[in-house]
Short mmCIF file of N, CA and C in Angstrom, two decimals:
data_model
loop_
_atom_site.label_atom_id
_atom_site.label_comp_id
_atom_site.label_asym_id
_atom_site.label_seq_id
_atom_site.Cartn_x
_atom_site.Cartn_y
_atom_site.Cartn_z
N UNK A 215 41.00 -23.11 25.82
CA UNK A 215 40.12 -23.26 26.96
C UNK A 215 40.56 -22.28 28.04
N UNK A 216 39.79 -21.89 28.51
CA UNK A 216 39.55 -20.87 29.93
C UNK A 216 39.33 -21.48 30.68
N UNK A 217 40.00 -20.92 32.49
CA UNK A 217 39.62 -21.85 33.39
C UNK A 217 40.25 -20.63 34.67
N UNK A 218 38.80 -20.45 35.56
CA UNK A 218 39.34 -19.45 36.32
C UNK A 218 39.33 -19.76 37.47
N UNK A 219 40.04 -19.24 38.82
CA UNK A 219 40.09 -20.15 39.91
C UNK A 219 40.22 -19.05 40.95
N UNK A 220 39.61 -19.40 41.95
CA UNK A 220 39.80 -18.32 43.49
C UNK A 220 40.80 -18.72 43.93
N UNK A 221 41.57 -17.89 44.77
CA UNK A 221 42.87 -18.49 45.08
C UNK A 221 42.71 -17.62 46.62
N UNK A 222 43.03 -18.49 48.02
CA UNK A 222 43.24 -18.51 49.17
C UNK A 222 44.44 -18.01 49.81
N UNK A 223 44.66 -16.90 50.58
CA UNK A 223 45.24 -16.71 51.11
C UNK A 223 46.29 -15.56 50.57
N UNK A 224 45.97 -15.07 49.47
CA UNK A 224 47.18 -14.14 48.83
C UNK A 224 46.72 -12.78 49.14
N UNK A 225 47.63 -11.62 49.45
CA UNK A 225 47.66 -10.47 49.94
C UNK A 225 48.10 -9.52 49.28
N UNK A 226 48.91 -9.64 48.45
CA UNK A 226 49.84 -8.78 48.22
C UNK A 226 50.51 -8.98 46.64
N UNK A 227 51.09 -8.34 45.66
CA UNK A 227 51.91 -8.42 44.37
C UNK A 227 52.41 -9.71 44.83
N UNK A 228 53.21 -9.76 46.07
CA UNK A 228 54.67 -10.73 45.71
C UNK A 228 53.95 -11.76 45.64
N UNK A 229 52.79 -12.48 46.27
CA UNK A 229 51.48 -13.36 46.06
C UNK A 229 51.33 -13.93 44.30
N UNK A 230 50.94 -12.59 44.01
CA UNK A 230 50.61 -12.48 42.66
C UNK A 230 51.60 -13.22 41.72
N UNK A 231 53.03 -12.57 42.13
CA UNK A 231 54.30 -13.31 41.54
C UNK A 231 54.39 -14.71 41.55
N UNK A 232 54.05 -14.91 42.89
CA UNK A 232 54.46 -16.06 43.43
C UNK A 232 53.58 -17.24 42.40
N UNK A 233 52.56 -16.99 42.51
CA UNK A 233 50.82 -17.75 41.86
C UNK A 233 51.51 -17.90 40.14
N UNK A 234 51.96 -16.33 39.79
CA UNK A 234 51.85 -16.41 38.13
C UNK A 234 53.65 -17.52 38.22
N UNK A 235 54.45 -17.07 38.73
CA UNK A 235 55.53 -17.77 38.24
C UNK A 235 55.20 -19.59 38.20
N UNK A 236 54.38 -19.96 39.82
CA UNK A 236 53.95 -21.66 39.65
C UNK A 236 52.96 -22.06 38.50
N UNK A 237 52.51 -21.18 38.03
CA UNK A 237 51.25 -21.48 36.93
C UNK A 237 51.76 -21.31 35.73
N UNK A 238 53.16 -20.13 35.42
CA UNK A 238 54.26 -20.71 34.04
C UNK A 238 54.80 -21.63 33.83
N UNK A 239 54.77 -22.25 34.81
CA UNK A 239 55.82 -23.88 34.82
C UNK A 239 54.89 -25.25 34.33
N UNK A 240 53.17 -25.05 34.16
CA UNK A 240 53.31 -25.96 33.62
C UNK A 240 52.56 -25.96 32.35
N UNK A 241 53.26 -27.22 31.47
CA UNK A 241 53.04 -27.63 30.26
C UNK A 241 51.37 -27.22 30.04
N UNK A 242 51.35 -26.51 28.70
CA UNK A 242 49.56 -26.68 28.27
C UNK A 242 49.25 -24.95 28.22
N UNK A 243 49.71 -24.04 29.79
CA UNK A 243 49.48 -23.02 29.83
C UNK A 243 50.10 -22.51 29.08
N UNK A 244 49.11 -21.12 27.85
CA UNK A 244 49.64 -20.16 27.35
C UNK A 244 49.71 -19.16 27.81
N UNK A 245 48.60 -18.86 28.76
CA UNK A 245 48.63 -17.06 29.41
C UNK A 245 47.79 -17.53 30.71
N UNK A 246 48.52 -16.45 31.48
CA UNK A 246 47.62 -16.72 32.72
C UNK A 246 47.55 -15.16 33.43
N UNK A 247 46.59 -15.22 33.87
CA UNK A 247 46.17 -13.48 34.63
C UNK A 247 45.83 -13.40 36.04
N UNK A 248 47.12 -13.19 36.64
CA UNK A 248 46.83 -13.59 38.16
C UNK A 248 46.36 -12.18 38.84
N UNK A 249 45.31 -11.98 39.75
CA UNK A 249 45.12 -11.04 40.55
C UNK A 249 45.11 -11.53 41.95
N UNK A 250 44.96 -10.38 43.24
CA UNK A 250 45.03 -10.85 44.35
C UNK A 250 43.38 -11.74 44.33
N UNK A 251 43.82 -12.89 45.01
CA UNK A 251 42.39 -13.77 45.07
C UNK A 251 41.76 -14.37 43.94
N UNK A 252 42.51 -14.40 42.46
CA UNK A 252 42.08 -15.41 41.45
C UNK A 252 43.08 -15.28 40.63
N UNK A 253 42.92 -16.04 39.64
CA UNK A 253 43.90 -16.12 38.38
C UNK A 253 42.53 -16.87 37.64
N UNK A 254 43.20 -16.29 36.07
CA UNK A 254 42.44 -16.64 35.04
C UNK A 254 43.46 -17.35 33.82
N UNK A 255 43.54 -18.52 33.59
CA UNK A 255 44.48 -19.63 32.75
C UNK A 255 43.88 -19.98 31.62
N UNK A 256 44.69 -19.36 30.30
CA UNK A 256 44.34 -20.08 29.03
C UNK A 256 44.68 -20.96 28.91
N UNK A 257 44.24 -22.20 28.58
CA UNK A 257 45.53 -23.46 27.79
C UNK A 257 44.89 -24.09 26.93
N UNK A 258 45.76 -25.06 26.67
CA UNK A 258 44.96 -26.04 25.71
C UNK A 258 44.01 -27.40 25.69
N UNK A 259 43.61 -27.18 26.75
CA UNK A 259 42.96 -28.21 27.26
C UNK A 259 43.28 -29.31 27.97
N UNK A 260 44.39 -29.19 27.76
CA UNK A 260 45.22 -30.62 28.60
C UNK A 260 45.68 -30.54 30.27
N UNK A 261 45.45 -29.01 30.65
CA UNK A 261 45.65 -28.62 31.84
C UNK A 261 44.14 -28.84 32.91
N UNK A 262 45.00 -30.00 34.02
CA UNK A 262 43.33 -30.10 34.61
C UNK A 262 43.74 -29.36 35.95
N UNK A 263 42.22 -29.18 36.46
CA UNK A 263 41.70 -28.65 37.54
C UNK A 263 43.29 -28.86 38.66
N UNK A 264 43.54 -30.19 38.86
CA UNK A 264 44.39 -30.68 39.50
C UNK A 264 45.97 -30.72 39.31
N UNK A 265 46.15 -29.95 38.46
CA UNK A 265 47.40 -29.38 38.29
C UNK A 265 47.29 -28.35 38.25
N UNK A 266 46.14 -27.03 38.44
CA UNK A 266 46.48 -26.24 38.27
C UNK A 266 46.18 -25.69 40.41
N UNK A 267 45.35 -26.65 41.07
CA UNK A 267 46.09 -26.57 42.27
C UNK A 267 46.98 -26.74 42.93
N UNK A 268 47.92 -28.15 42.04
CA UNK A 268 48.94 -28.20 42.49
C UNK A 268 49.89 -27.15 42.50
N UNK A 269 49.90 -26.41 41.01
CA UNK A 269 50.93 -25.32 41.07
C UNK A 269 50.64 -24.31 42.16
N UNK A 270 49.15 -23.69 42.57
CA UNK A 270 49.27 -22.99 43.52
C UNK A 270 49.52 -23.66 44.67
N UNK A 271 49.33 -24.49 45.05
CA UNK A 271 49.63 -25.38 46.34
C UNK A 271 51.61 -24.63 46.23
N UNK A 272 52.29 -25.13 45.51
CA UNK A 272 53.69 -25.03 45.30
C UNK A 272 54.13 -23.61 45.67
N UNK A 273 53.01 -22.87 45.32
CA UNK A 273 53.30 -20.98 45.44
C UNK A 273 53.38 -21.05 46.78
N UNK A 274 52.41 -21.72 47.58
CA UNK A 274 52.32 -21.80 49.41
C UNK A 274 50.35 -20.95 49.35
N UNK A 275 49.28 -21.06 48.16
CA UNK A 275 48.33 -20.84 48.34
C UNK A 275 47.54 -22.04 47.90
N UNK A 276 46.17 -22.00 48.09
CA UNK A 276 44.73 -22.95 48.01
C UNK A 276 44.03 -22.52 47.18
N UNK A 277 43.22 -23.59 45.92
CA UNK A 277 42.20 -22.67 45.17
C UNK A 277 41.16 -23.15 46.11
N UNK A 278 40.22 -22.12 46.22
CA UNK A 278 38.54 -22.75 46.53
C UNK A 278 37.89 -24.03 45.43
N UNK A 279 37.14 -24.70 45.84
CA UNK A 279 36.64 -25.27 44.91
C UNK A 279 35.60 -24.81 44.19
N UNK A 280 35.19 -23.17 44.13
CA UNK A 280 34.53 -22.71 42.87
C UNK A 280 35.65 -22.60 41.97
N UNK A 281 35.66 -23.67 41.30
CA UNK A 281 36.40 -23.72 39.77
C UNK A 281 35.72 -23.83 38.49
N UNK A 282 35.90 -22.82 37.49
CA UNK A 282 34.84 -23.18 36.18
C UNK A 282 35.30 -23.02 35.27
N UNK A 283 35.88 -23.92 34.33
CA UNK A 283 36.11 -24.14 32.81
C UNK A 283 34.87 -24.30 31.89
N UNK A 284 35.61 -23.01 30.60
CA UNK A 284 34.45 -23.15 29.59
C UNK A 284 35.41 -22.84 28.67
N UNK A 285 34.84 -23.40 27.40
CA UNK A 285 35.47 -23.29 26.01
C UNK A 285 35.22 -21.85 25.45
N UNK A 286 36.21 -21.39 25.29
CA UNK A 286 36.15 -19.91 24.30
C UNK A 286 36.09 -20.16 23.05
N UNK A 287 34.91 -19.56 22.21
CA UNK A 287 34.84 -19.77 20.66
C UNK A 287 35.62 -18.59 20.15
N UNK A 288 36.30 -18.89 18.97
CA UNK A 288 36.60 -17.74 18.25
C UNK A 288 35.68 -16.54 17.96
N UNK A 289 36.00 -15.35 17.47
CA UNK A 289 35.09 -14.70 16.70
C UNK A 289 35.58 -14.39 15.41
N UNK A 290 34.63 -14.68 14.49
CA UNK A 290 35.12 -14.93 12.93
C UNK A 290 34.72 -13.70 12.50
#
């Protein structure tokens, strides 16, 4: 599952650091793609909306509440 999120208040790389290191810490995430002002989180489905603000909350940023999860199909 995919799940991409606006993220408040970040400026700069060390931002970026800051966002990707709180969003490695939790359980579920396999990859995550942080830019200034969003990140984009693979996992396995078990990661909700609400943990994945908490981790930015922890960085010292806010997601917006445009948040949108959708299932990625393989391609066979």
């Amino acid at each position: 599952m995919i799940t991409r999120v606006r993220i408040e208040g970040m400026s700069c790389q060390h931002c970026v650091r800051a966002v990707f290191t709180a969003l490695a810490a939790v359980d579920g995430i396999s990859r995550a793609e942080v830019r200034i002002g969003s990140a984009e989180v693979e996992h396995d489905g078990s990661v909700t909306v609400d943990a994945l603000r908490d981790a930015v909350a922890v960085a010292g940023y806010s997601v917006r509440e445009d948040v949108r999860s959708r299932r990625e199909l393989p391609l066979v």
